[in-house]
Amino acid sequence: DGGITQSPKYLFRKEGQNVTLSCEQNLNHDAMYWYRQDPGQGLRLIYYSQIVNDFQKGDIAEGYSVSREKKESFPLTVTSAQKNPTAFYLCASSMGLALEQYFGPGTRLTVT
Amino acid sequence: AQTVTQSQPEMSVQEAETVTLSCTYDTSENNYYLFWYKQPPSRQMILVIRQEAYKQQNATENRFSVNFQKAAKSFSLKISDSQLGDTAMYFCAFMKPRYSGNTPLVFGKGTRLSVIA
């Protein structure tokens, strides 16, 4: 089955530690995206990538980093510089000029 | 920058009734795309419906339809014959087309819809 997978579903970390969230897609989509969702805030864009080895900052990129070494994978690292990392993180992908973005199931990150 | 506003944080509707969720947006673009996404308690985002701004005809998907008013920059979602499974957060989203590649979505803050038996 084609789709987007995010792992793990729940992630717990101590403050000051970097943590990497996984996002993999087998839809052969060119573009991938990371969003953060907080209660009452909707979804906010962190980073996106249109092609391999290229990515752009979104609205709230500070404290986050990404890589796009393979078409299928777009991992997100939440660094210790992110002041309020506890949130629900959603990964999405889309094909070329097609418009629909398909979303993964999300990862709930809790930092204490 | 584009903005999307959903003025109704929460709504409820009786099962089998009709409900309309509001969305307004601000843009200087003439060509663009609008979407409604649904996020049920599982938190999986699901595309409900999309509308191209150059199309005058309102999009329809089964029980879901939109009222697209381009001049007013309004894009409301109507759910007919509401079902318990329609209970979810609903997000309105805007996308400006960039023909050389993809562009991200700009989301509203969402409307929480509860369908009551």
Coordinates of N, CA and C in Angstrom, one line a residue:
Chain A
D1 N 0.8 -1.2 0.0 CA 0.0 0.0 0.0 C 0.9 1.2 0.0
G2 N 0.5 2.2 -0.9 CA 1.2 3.5 -0.9 C 0.8 4.4 0.2
G3 N 1.7 5.2 0.8 CA 1.3 6.1 1.8 C 2.5 6.7 2.5
I4 N 2.2 7.4 3.6 CA 3.3 8.1 4.3 C 3.3 7.6 5.7
T5 N 4.5 7.2 6.2 CA 4.6 6.7 7.5 C 5.4 7.7 8.4
Q6 N 5.0 7.8 9.6 CA 5.8 8.6 10.6 C 6.0 7.7 11.8
S7 N 7.2 7.8 12.3 CA 7.5 7.0 13.5 C 8.4 7.8 14.4
P8 N 8.2 7.5 15.7 CA 7.2 6.8 16.3 C 5.9 7.6 16.4
K9 N 4.8 7.0 16.9 CA 3.6 7.7 17.1 C 3.7 8.7 18.3
Y10 N 4.3 8.2 19.4 CA 4.6 9.0 20.6 C 6.1 9.0 20.9
L11 N 6.6 10.2 21.3 CA 8.0 10.3 21.5 C 8.2 11.2 22.7
F12 N 9.0 10.7 23.6 CA 9.3 11.5 24.9 C 10.8 11.8 25.0
R13 N 11.1 13.0 25.3 CA 12.5 13.4 25.4 C 12.7 14.3 26.6
K14 N 13.9 14.3 27.1 CA 14.3 15.3 28.1 C 14.7 16.6 27.5
E15 N 14.4 17.7 28.2 CA 14.9 19.0 27.7 C 16.4 19.0 27.5
G16 N 16.8 19.7 26.4 CA 18.2 19.8 26.1 C 18.7 18.7 25.1
Q17 N 17.9 17.7 24.8 CA 18.3 16.7 23.9 C 17.7 17.0 22.5
N18 N 18.5 16.7 21.5 CA 18.0 16.7 20.1 C 17.2 15.4 19.9
V19 N 16.2 15.5 19.0 CA 15.4 14.4 18.7 C 15.0 14.4 17.2
T20 N 15.0 13.3 16.5 CA 14.7 13.2 15.1 C 13.4 12.5 14.8
L21 N 12.5 13.1 14.1 CA 11.3 12.5 13.7 C 11.4 12.0 12.3
S22 N 10.9 10.8 12.1 CA 11.0 10.1 10.8 C 9.8 10.4 10.0
C23 N 10.0 10.5 8.6 CA 8.9 10.6 7.7 C 9.3 9.9 6.4
E24 N 8.6 8.9 6.0 CA 8.9 8.1 4.8 C 7.7 8.0 3.9
Q25 N 7.8 8.2 2.6 CA 6.7 8.0 1.7 C 7.1 7.2 0.5
N26 N 6.1 6.3 0.1 CA 6.4 5.5 -1.1 C 5.4 5.8 -2.2
L27 N 5.0 7.1 -2.3 CA 4.1 7.6 -3.3 C 4.8 8.1 -4.5
N28 N 6.1 8.2 -4.4 CA 6.9 8.7 -5.5 C 6.7 10.2 -5.7
H29 N 6.4 10.9 -4.6 CA 6.1 12.3 -4.6 C 7.4 13.1 -4.5
D30 N 7.4 14.2 -5.2 CA 8.7 15.0 -5.3 C 8.8 15.9 -4.0
A31 N 7.6 16.5 -3.6 CA 7.7 17.4 -2.5 C 7.3 16.8 -1.2
M32 N 7.9 17.3 -0.1 CA 7.6 16.9 1.2 C 7.6 18.1 2.2
Y33 N 6.8 17.9 3.3 CA 6.5 19.1 4.1 C 6.5 18.6 5.6
W34 N 6.9 19.5 6.5 CA 6.7 19.3 7.9 C 5.8 20.5 8.5
Y35 N 4.8 20.1 9.2 CA 3.9 21.0 9.9 C 3.9 20.7 11.4
R36 N 3.7 21.8 12.2 CA 3.5 21.6 13.6 C 2.1 22.0 13.9
Q37 N 1.5 21.3 14.8 CA 0.1 21.6 15.2 C 0.0 21.7 16.7
D38 N -0.4 22.9 17.2 CA -0.7 23.2 18.6 C -2.2 23.5 18.8
P39 N -2.7 23.2 19.9 CA -4.1 23.5 20.2 C -4.5 24.9 19.9
G40 N -5.5 25.1 19.1 CA -6.0 26.5 18.7 C -5.1 27.2 17.7
Q41 N -4.1 26.6 17.2 CA -3.2 27.2 16.3 C -3.3 26.7 14.9
G42 N -4.0 25.7 14.6 CA -4.0 25.1 13.3 C -2.7 24.5 13.0
L43 N -2.3 24.4 11.7 CA -1.1 23.8 11.3 C -0.1 24.9 10.8
R44 N 1.1 24.9 11.2 CA 2.1 25.9 10.8 C 3.3 25.2 10.2
L45 N 3.7 25.7 9.1 CA 4.8 25.1 8.3 C 6.1 25.3 8.9
I46 N 6.9 24.2 9.0 CA 8.2 24.3 9.6 C 9.3 24.3 8.4
Y47 N 9.3 23.3 7.6 CA 10.2 23.2 6.4 C 9.5 22.5 5.3
Y48 N 9.9 22.7 4.1 CA 9.4 21.9 3.0 C 10.6 21.7 2.0
S49 N 10.4 20.7 1.2 CA 11.4 20.3 0.2 C 10.7 20.0 -1.1
Q50 N 11.2 20.6 -2.2 CA 10.6 20.3 -3.5 C 11.3 19.2 -4.2
I51 N 12.6 19.1 -4.0 CA 13.4 18.0 -4.6 C 14.5 17.6 -3.7
V52 N 15.1 16.5 -4.0 CA 16.2 15.9 -3.2 C 17.3 17.0 -3.1
N53 N 17.9 17.0 -1.9 CA 19.0 17.9 -1.6 C 18.7 19.4 -1.6
D54 N 17.4 19.7 -1.5 CA 17.0 21.1 -1.5 C 15.8 21.2 -0.5
F55 N 15.8 22.3 0.3 CA 14.7 22.5 1.2 C 14.6 24.0 1.5
Q56 N 13.4 24.4 2.0 CA 13.2 25.8 2.3 C 12.6 25.9 3.7
K57 N 12.9 27.0 4.3 CA 12.3 27.3 5.6 C 10.8 27.7 5.5
G58 N 10.0 27.3 6.4 CA 8.7 27.7 6.5 C 8.5 28.9 7.5
D59 N 7.4 29.0 8.1 CA 7.1 30.1 9.0 C 7.7 30.0 10.3
I60 N 8.0 28.8 10.8 CA 8.5 28.6 12.2 C 9.7 27.6 12.2
A61 N 10.7 27.9 11.3 CA 11.9 27.0 11.2 C 12.9 27.1 12.3
E62 N 12.8 28.1 13.1 CA 13.9 28.3 14.2 C 13.8 27.1 15.2
G63 N 15.0 26.5 15.4 CA 15.1 25.4 16.3 C 14.9 24.0 15.7
Y64 N 14.7 24.0 14.4 CA 14.5 22.8 13.7 C 15.5 22.7 12.5
S65 N 15.8 21.4 12.1 CA 16.6 21.2 10.9 C 16.1 20.0 10.2
V66 N 16.3 20.0 8.9 CA 15.9 18.8 8.0 C 17.0 18.4 7.1
S67 N 16.8 17.3 6.5 CA 17.6 16.8 5.4 C 16.8 16.1 4.4
R68 N 17.2 16.1 3.1 CA 16.5 15.4 2.1 C 17.5 14.7 1.1
E69 N 18.0 13.6 1.7 CA 19.1 12.9 0.9 C 18.4 11.9 0.0
K70 N 17.2 11.5 0.2 CA 16.5 10.5 -0.6 C 15.1 11.1 -0.9
K71 N 14.6 10.7 -2.0 CA 13.3 11.2 -2.4 C 12.2 10.7 -1.4
E72 N 12.4 9.5 -0.8 CA 11.4 8.9 0.0 C 11.4 9.4 1.4
S73 N 12.5 10.1 1.8 CA 12.7 10.4 3.3 C 12.9 11.9 3.5
F74 N 12.3 12.4 4.6 CA 12.4 13.8 5.0 C 12.4 13.9 6.5
P75 N 13.5 13.5 7.2 CA 13.5 13.6 8.6 C 13.6 15.0 9.2
L76 N 13.0 15.2 10.3 CA 13.0 16.5 11.0 C 13.7 16.3 12.3
T77 N 14.7 17.2 12.6 CA 15.4 17.2 13.9 C 14.9 18.4 14.7
V78 N 14.4 18.1 15.9 CA 14.0 19.1 16.8 C 15.2 19.3 17.7
T79 N 15.8 20.5 17.7 CA 17.1 20.7 18.4 C 16.8 21.3 19.8
S80 N 17.8 21.4 20.6 CA 17.6 21.9 21.9 C 17.3 23.4 21.9
A81 N 17.6 24.0 20.7 CA 17.3 25.5 20.6 C 15.8 25.8 20.4
Q82 N 15.0 24.8 20.2 CA 13.6 25.0 20.0 C 13.0 25.2 21.4
K83 N 12.4 26.3 21.7 CA 12.1 26.7 23.0 C 10.8 26.0 23.6
N84 N 10.0 25.6 22.7 CA 8.7 24.9 23.1 C 8.4 23.8 22.2
P85 N 9.2 22.7 22.3 CA 9.1 21.6 21.3 C 7.9 20.7 21.4
T86 N 7.2 20.7 22.6 CA 6.1 19.8 22.8 C 5.0 20.1 21.8
A87 N 4.6 19.2 20.9 CA 3.6 19.5 19.9 C 3.3 18.2 19.2
F88 N 2.3 18.3 18.3 CA 2.0 17.3 17.3 C 2.6 17.6 16.0
Y89 N 3.4 16.7 15.4 CA 4.1 17.0 14.2 C 3.5 16.2 13.0
L90 N 3.2 16.8 11.9 CA 2.6 16.2 10.8 C 3.6 16.3 9.6
C91 N 3.8 15.2 8.9 CA 4.5 15.2 7.6 C 3.5 15.1 6.5
A92 N 3.8 15.7 5.3 CA 3.0 15.6 4.2 C 3.8 15.5 2.9
S93 N 3.2 15.0 1.8 CA 3.9 15.0 0.5 C 2.9 15.3 -0.6
S94 N 3.4 15.8 -1.7 CA 2.6 16.0 -2.9 C 3.4 15.7 -4.1
M95 N 2.7 15.5 -5.2 CA 3.4 15.1 -6.5 C 3.5 16.3 -7.4
G96 N 4.7 16.7 -7.8 CA 4.9 17.7 -8.8 C 3.9 18.8 -8.8
L97 N 3.2 19.0 -9.9 CA 2.2 20.1 -10.1 C 0.9 19.7 -9.5
A98 N 0.7 18.5 -9.0 CA -0.6 18.1 -8.4 C -0.8 18.9 -7.1
L99 N -1.9 19.1 -6.7 CA -2.2 20.0 -5.6 C -2.4 19.3 -4.3
E100 N -2.9 18.1 -4.3 CA -3.3 17.5 -3.0 C -2.0 17.2 -2.2
Q101 N -2.1 17.5 -1.0 CA -1.0 17.1 0.0 C -1.6 15.9 0.8
Y102 N -0.8 14.9 0.8 CA -1.2 13.7 1.6 C -0.4 13.7 2.9
F103 N -1.1 13.4 4.0 CA -0.5 13.5 5.3 C -0.2 12.2 5.9
G104 N 0.8 12.1 6.7 CA 1.1 11.0 7.5 C 0.2 11.0 8.8
P105 N 0.4 10.0 9.7 CA -0.5 9.9 10.9 C 0.0 10.8 12.0
G106 N 1.2 11.4 11.9 CA 1.7 12.3 12.9 C 2.5 11.7 14.0
T107 N 3.3 12.5 14.7 CA 4.1 12.1 15.8 C 3.8 13.1 16.9
R108 N 3.4 12.6 18.1 CA 3.2 13.5 19.3 C 4.5 13.5 20.1
L109 N 5.2 14.6 20.1 CA 6.5 14.8 20.9 C 6.2 15.5 22.2
T110 N 6.7 14.9 23.2 CA 6.6 15.5 24.6 C 8.0 15.7 25.1
V111 N 8.3 16.9 25.5 CA 9.6 17.2 26.0 C 9.4 17.7 27.5
T112 N 10.1 17.1 28.4 CA 10.0 17.5 29.8 C 11.3 17.8 30.5
Chain B
A1 N 1.3 38.5 2.3 CA 1.2 37.1 2.7 C -0.3 36.7 2.7
Q2 N -0.6 35.5 2.4 CA -2.0 35.0 2.4 C -2.3 34.6 3.9
T3 N -3.6 34.9 4.2 CA -4.1 34.5 5.5 C -5.4 33.8 5.3
V4 N -5.7 32.9 6.2 CA -7.0 32.2 6.2 C -7.7 32.3 7.6
T5 N -8.9 32.7 7.6 CA -9.6 32.9 8.8 C -10.9 32.0 8.9
Q6 N -10.9 31.3 10.0 CA -12.1 30.5 10.3 C -12.7 31.1 11.6
S7 N -13.8 31.7 11.5 CA -14.4 32.5 12.6 C -15.2 31.7 13.6
Q8 N -15.4 30.4 13.3 CA -16.2 29.6 14.3 C -15.3 28.5 14.9
P9 N -14.8 28.8 16.1 CA -13.9 27.8 16.7 C -14.6 26.4 17.0
E10 N -15.9 26.5 17.3 CA -16.7 25.2 17.6 C -18.1 25.4 17.0
M11 N -18.6 24.2 16.6 CA -20.0 24.1 16.1 C -20.5 22.8 16.4
S12 N -21.8 22.7 16.5 CA -22.5 21.4 16.7 C -23.7 21.3 15.8
V13 N -24.0 20.1 15.5 CA -25.2 19.9 14.6 C -25.8 18.5 14.9
Q14 N -27.1 18.5 14.8 CA -27.8 17.2 15.0 C -27.6 16.3 13.8
E15 N -27.5 15.0 14.1 CA -27.4 14.0 13.1 C -28.5 14.2 12.1
A16 N -28.1 14.0 10.8 CA -29.0 14.1 9.6 C -29.3 15.6 9.2
E17 N -28.9 16.6 10.0 CA -29.1 17.9 9.7 C -27.9 18.4 8.8
T18 N -28.1 19.7 8.4 CA -27.1 20.3 7.5 C -26.4 21.4 8.3
V19 N -25.1 21.5 8.1 CA -24.3 22.5 8.8 C -23.3 23.2 7.8
T20 N -23.0 24.5 8.0 CA -22.1 25.2 7.1 C -21.0 25.8 8.0
L21 N -19.8 25.5 7.5 CA -18.6 26.0 8.2 C -18.0 27.2 7.3
S22 N -17.6 28.3 8.0 CA -17.2 29.5 7.3 C -15.7 29.5 7.2
C23 N -15.3 30.2 6.1 CA -13.8 30.4 5.9 C -13.7 31.7 5.0
T24 N -12.8 32.6 5.4 CA -12.5 33.7 4.5 C -11.0 33.7 4.4
Y25 N -10.5 34.4 3.3 CA -9.1 34.4 3.1 C -8.7 35.7 2.5
D26 N -7.5 36.0 2.6 CA -7.0 37.3 2.0 C -5.8 37.0 1.1
T27 N -5.9 37.4 -0.1 CA -4.9 37.3 -1.1 C -5.0 38.3 -2.2
S28 N -3.9 38.6 -2.8 CA -3.9 39.5 -4.0 C -3.8 38.7 -5.3
E29 N -3.7 37.4 -5.2 CA -3.6 36.5 -6.3 C -4.9 36.4 -7.0
N30 N -4.9 36.1 -8.3 CA -6.1 35.8 -9.1 C -6.3 34.3 -9.2
N31 N -5.2 33.6 -9.4 CA -5.3 32.2 -9.5 C -4.8 31.5 -8.2
Y32 N -5.6 30.6 -7.7 CA -5.2 29.9 -6.5 C -6.1 28.7 -6.2
Y33 N -5.9 28.0 -5.2 CA -6.6 26.8 -4.9 C -7.0 26.9 -3.4
L34 N -8.2 26.3 -3.1 CA -8.7 26.3 -1.8 C -9.1 24.9 -1.4
F35 N -8.9 24.5 -0.1 CA -9.2 23.2 0.3 C -9.9 23.2 1.6
W36 N -10.6 22.1 1.9 CA -11.1 21.8 3.2 C -10.5 20.4 3.6
Y37 N -9.9 20.4 4.8 CA -9.3 19.1 5.3 C -10.1 18.8 6.6
K38 N -10.2 17.5 6.8 CA -10.9 17.0 8.0 C -9.9 16.3 8.9
Q39 N -9.9 16.5 10.2 CA -9.0 15.8 11.1 C -9.9 15.2 12.2
P40 N -10.2 13.9 12.1 CA -11.0 13.2 13.1 C -10.2 13.0 14.4
P41 N -10.7 12.4 15.4 CA -10.0 12.2 16.6 C -8.7 11.4 16.4
S42 N -8.6 10.6 15.4 CA -7.4 9.8 15.1 C -6.2 10.8 14.7
R43 N -6.6 12.0 14.4 CA -5.6 13.1 14.0 C -5.1 12.9 12.6
Q44 N -5.6 11.9 11.9 CA -5.1 11.8 10.5 C -5.8 12.9 9.6
M45 N -5.1 13.7 8.9 CA -5.6 14.7 8.1 C -6.1 14.1 6.8
I46 N -7.4 14.4 6.4 CA -8.0 13.9 5.2 C -8.5 15.0 4.4
L47 N -8.2 15.0 3.1 CA -8.7 16.0 2.2 C -10.2 15.7 1.9
V48 N -11.0 16.7 2.1 CA -12.4 16.6 1.9 C -12.8 17.1 0.5
I49 N -12.3 18.3 0.2 CA -12.8 18.9 -1.1 C -11.8 20.0 -1.5
R50 N -11.7 20.3 -2.8 CA -10.8 21.3 -3.2 C -11.6 22.1 -4.3
Q51 N -11.1 23.4 -4.4 CA -11.8 24.3 -5.4 C -10.7 25.1 -6.1
E52 N -10.7 25.1 -7.4 CA -9.8 26.0 -8.2 C -10.5 27.4 -8.4
A53 N -9.7 28.4 -8.2 CA -10.3 29.7 -8.2 C -10.8 30.1 -9.6
Y54 N -10.3 29.5 -10.6 CA -10.7 29.9 -12.0 C -12.0 29.2 -12.4
K55 N -12.4 28.3 -11.6 CA -13.7 27.6 -11.9 C -14.8 28.3 -11.1
Q56 N -15.9 28.6 -11.8 CA -17.0 29.3 -11.2 C -17.9 28.3 -10.5
Q57 N -17.9 27.1 -11.0 CA -18.8 26.1 -10.4 C -18.3 25.6 -9.1
N58 N -19.2 25.5 -8.1 CA -18.8 25.1 -6.8 C -18.5 23.6 -6.8
A59 N -17.4 23.2 -6.1 CA -17.1 21.8 -6.0 C -18.0 21.1 -5.1
T60 N -18.2 19.8 -5.4 CA -19.1 18.9 -4.6 C -18.5 17.5 -4.5
E61 N -18.5 17.0 -3.3 CA -18.1 15.6 -3.1 C -19.1 14.9 -2.2
N62 N -20.0 14.2 -2.8 CA -21.1 13.5 -2.1 C -21.8 14.4 -1.2
R63 N -21.7 14.3 0.2 CA -22.5 15.1 1.1 C -21.8 16.5 1.4
F64 N -20.6 16.7 0.8 CA -19.9 17.9 1.0 C -19.9 18.8 -0.2
S65 N -20.2 20.0 0.0 CA -20.2 21.0 -1.1 C -19.6 22.3 -0.5
V66 N -19.2 23.2 -1.4 CA -18.7 24.5 -1.0 C -19.5 25.6 -1.7
N67 N -19.4 26.7 -1.0 CA -20.0 27.9 -1.6 C -18.8 28.9 -1.8
F68 N -18.3 29.0 -3.0 CA -17.1 29.8 -3.3 C -17.5 31.1 -3.8
Q69 N -17.2 32.2 -3.1 CA -17.5 33.5 -3.5 C -16.2 34.3 -3.7
K70 N -15.7 34.3 -4.9 CA -14.3 34.8 -5.2 C -14.2 36.3 -4.8
A71 N -15.2 37.1 -5.2 CA -15.1 38.5 -4.9 C -15.1 38.8 -3.4
A72 N -15.9 38.0 -2.7 CA -15.9 38.2 -1.2 C -14.8 37.5 -0.5
K73 N -14.0 36.7 -1.3 CA -13.0 35.9 -0.7 C -13.5 35.0 0.4
S74 N -14.6 34.3 0.1 CA -15.2 33.4 1.0 C -15.3 32.0 0.5
F75 N -15.2 31.0 1.4 CA -15.1 29.6 0.9 C -15.7 28.8 2.0
S76 N -17.0 28.6 2.0 CA -17.7 27.9 3.1 C -17.9 26.4 2.7
L77 N -18.0 25.6 3.7 CA -18.2 24.2 3.5 C -19.6 23.8 4.1
K78 N -20.4 23.1 3.2 CA -21.7 22.7 3.7 C -21.7 21.2 3.8
I79 N -22.1 20.7 4.9 CA -22.2 19.2 5.1 C -23.6 18.9 5.2
S80 N -24.1 18.1 4.3 CA -25.5 17.7 4.3 C -25.7 16.3 5.0
D81 N -26.9 16.1 5.6 CA -27.1 14.8 6.2 C -26.0 14.4 7.1
S82 N -25.7 15.2 8.1 CA -24.5 15.0 8.9 C -24.6 13.6 9.6
Q83 N -23.4 13.0 9.7 CA -23.3 11.7 10.3 C -22.3 11.8 11.5
L84 N -22.4 10.9 12.4 CA -21.6 10.9 13.6 C -20.1 10.8 13.2
G85 N -19.8 10.2 12.1 CA -18.4 10.1 11.6 C -17.9 11.4 11.1
D86 N -18.7 12.4 11.0 CA -18.3 13.7 10.5 C -17.7 14.5 11.7
T87 N -17.8 14.1 12.9 CA -17.3 14.7 14.0 C -15.7 14.8 13.9
A88 N -15.2 16.1 13.8 CA -13.8 16.3 13.5 C -13.5 17.7 13.6
M89 N -12.2 18.0 13.5 CA -11.7 19.4 13.3 C -11.7 19.6 11.8
Y90 N -12.2 20.7 11.3 CA -12.1 21.0 9.9 C -11.3 22.2 9.6
F91 N -10.3 22.1 8.7 CA -9.4 23.1 8.4 C -9.6 23.6 7.0
C92 N -9.7 24.9 6.8 CA -9.7 25.5 5.5 C -8.3 25.9 5.2
A93 N -7.9 25.7 3.9 CA -6.5 25.9 3.5 C -6.4 26.6 2.1
F94 N -5.4 27.4 1.9 CA -5.2 28.2 0.7 C -3.8 27.7 0.1
M95 N -3.8 27.7 -1.2 CA -2.5 27.4 -1.9 C -2.4 28.3 -3.1
K96 N -1.3 29.0 -3.3 CA -1.0 29.7 -4.5 C -0.3 28.8 -5.4
P97 N -0.7 28.7 -6.7 CA 0.0 27.8 -7.6 C 1.3 28.4 -8.0
R98 N 2.3 27.6 -8.0 CA 3.6 27.9 -8.6 C 3.9 26.9 -9.6
Y99 N 3.9 27.2 -10.9 CA 3.9 26.2 -11.9 C 5.3 25.6 -12.1
S100 N 6.3 26.1 -11.4 CA 7.6 25.5 -11.5 C 7.8 24.5 -10.3
G101 N 6.9 24.4 -9.5 CA 7.0 23.5 -8.3 C 5.9 23.5 -7.4
N102 N 6.1 23.1 -6.2 CA 5.0 23.0 -5.2 C 5.0 24.2 -4.3
T103 N 3.9 24.5 -3.7 CA 3.9 25.5 -2.7 C 3.2 25.0 -1.5
P104 N 3.5 25.5 -0.3 CA 2.9 24.9 0.9 C 1.5 25.5 1.0
L105 N 0.7 24.8 1.9 CA -0.6 25.2 2.2 C -0.6 26.2 3.4
V106 N -1.5 27.2 3.4 CA -1.7 28.1 4.5 C -3.0 27.7 5.1
F107 N -3.0 27.3 6.4 CA -4.2 26.8 7.1 C -4.8 27.9 7.9
G108 N -6.2 27.7 8.1 CA -6.9 28.4 9.1 C -6.7 27.7 10.4
K109 N -7.2 28.3 11.5 CA -7.0 27.6 12.8 C -8.0 26.5 13.1
G110 N -9.0 26.3 12.3 CA -9.8 25.2 12.4 C -11.2 25.5 13.1
T111 N -12.1 24.6 12.8 CA -13.5 24.6 13.4 C -13.7 23.2 13.9
R112 N -14.0 23.1 15.2 CA -14.3 21.8 15.8 C -15.8 21.5 15.6
L113 N -16.1 20.5 14.9 CA -17.5 20.2 14.6 C -17.9 18.9 15.4
S114 N -19.0 19.0 16.1 CA -19.5 17.8 16.9 C -20.9 17.5 16.3
V115 N -21.1 16.3 15.9 CA -22.4 15.8 15.4 C -23.0 15.0 16.5
I116 N -24.2 15.5 16.9 CA -24.9 14.9 18.0 C -26.0 14.0 17.6
A117 N -26.1 12.8 18.3 CA -27.1 11.8 17.9 C -28.5 12.2 18.4

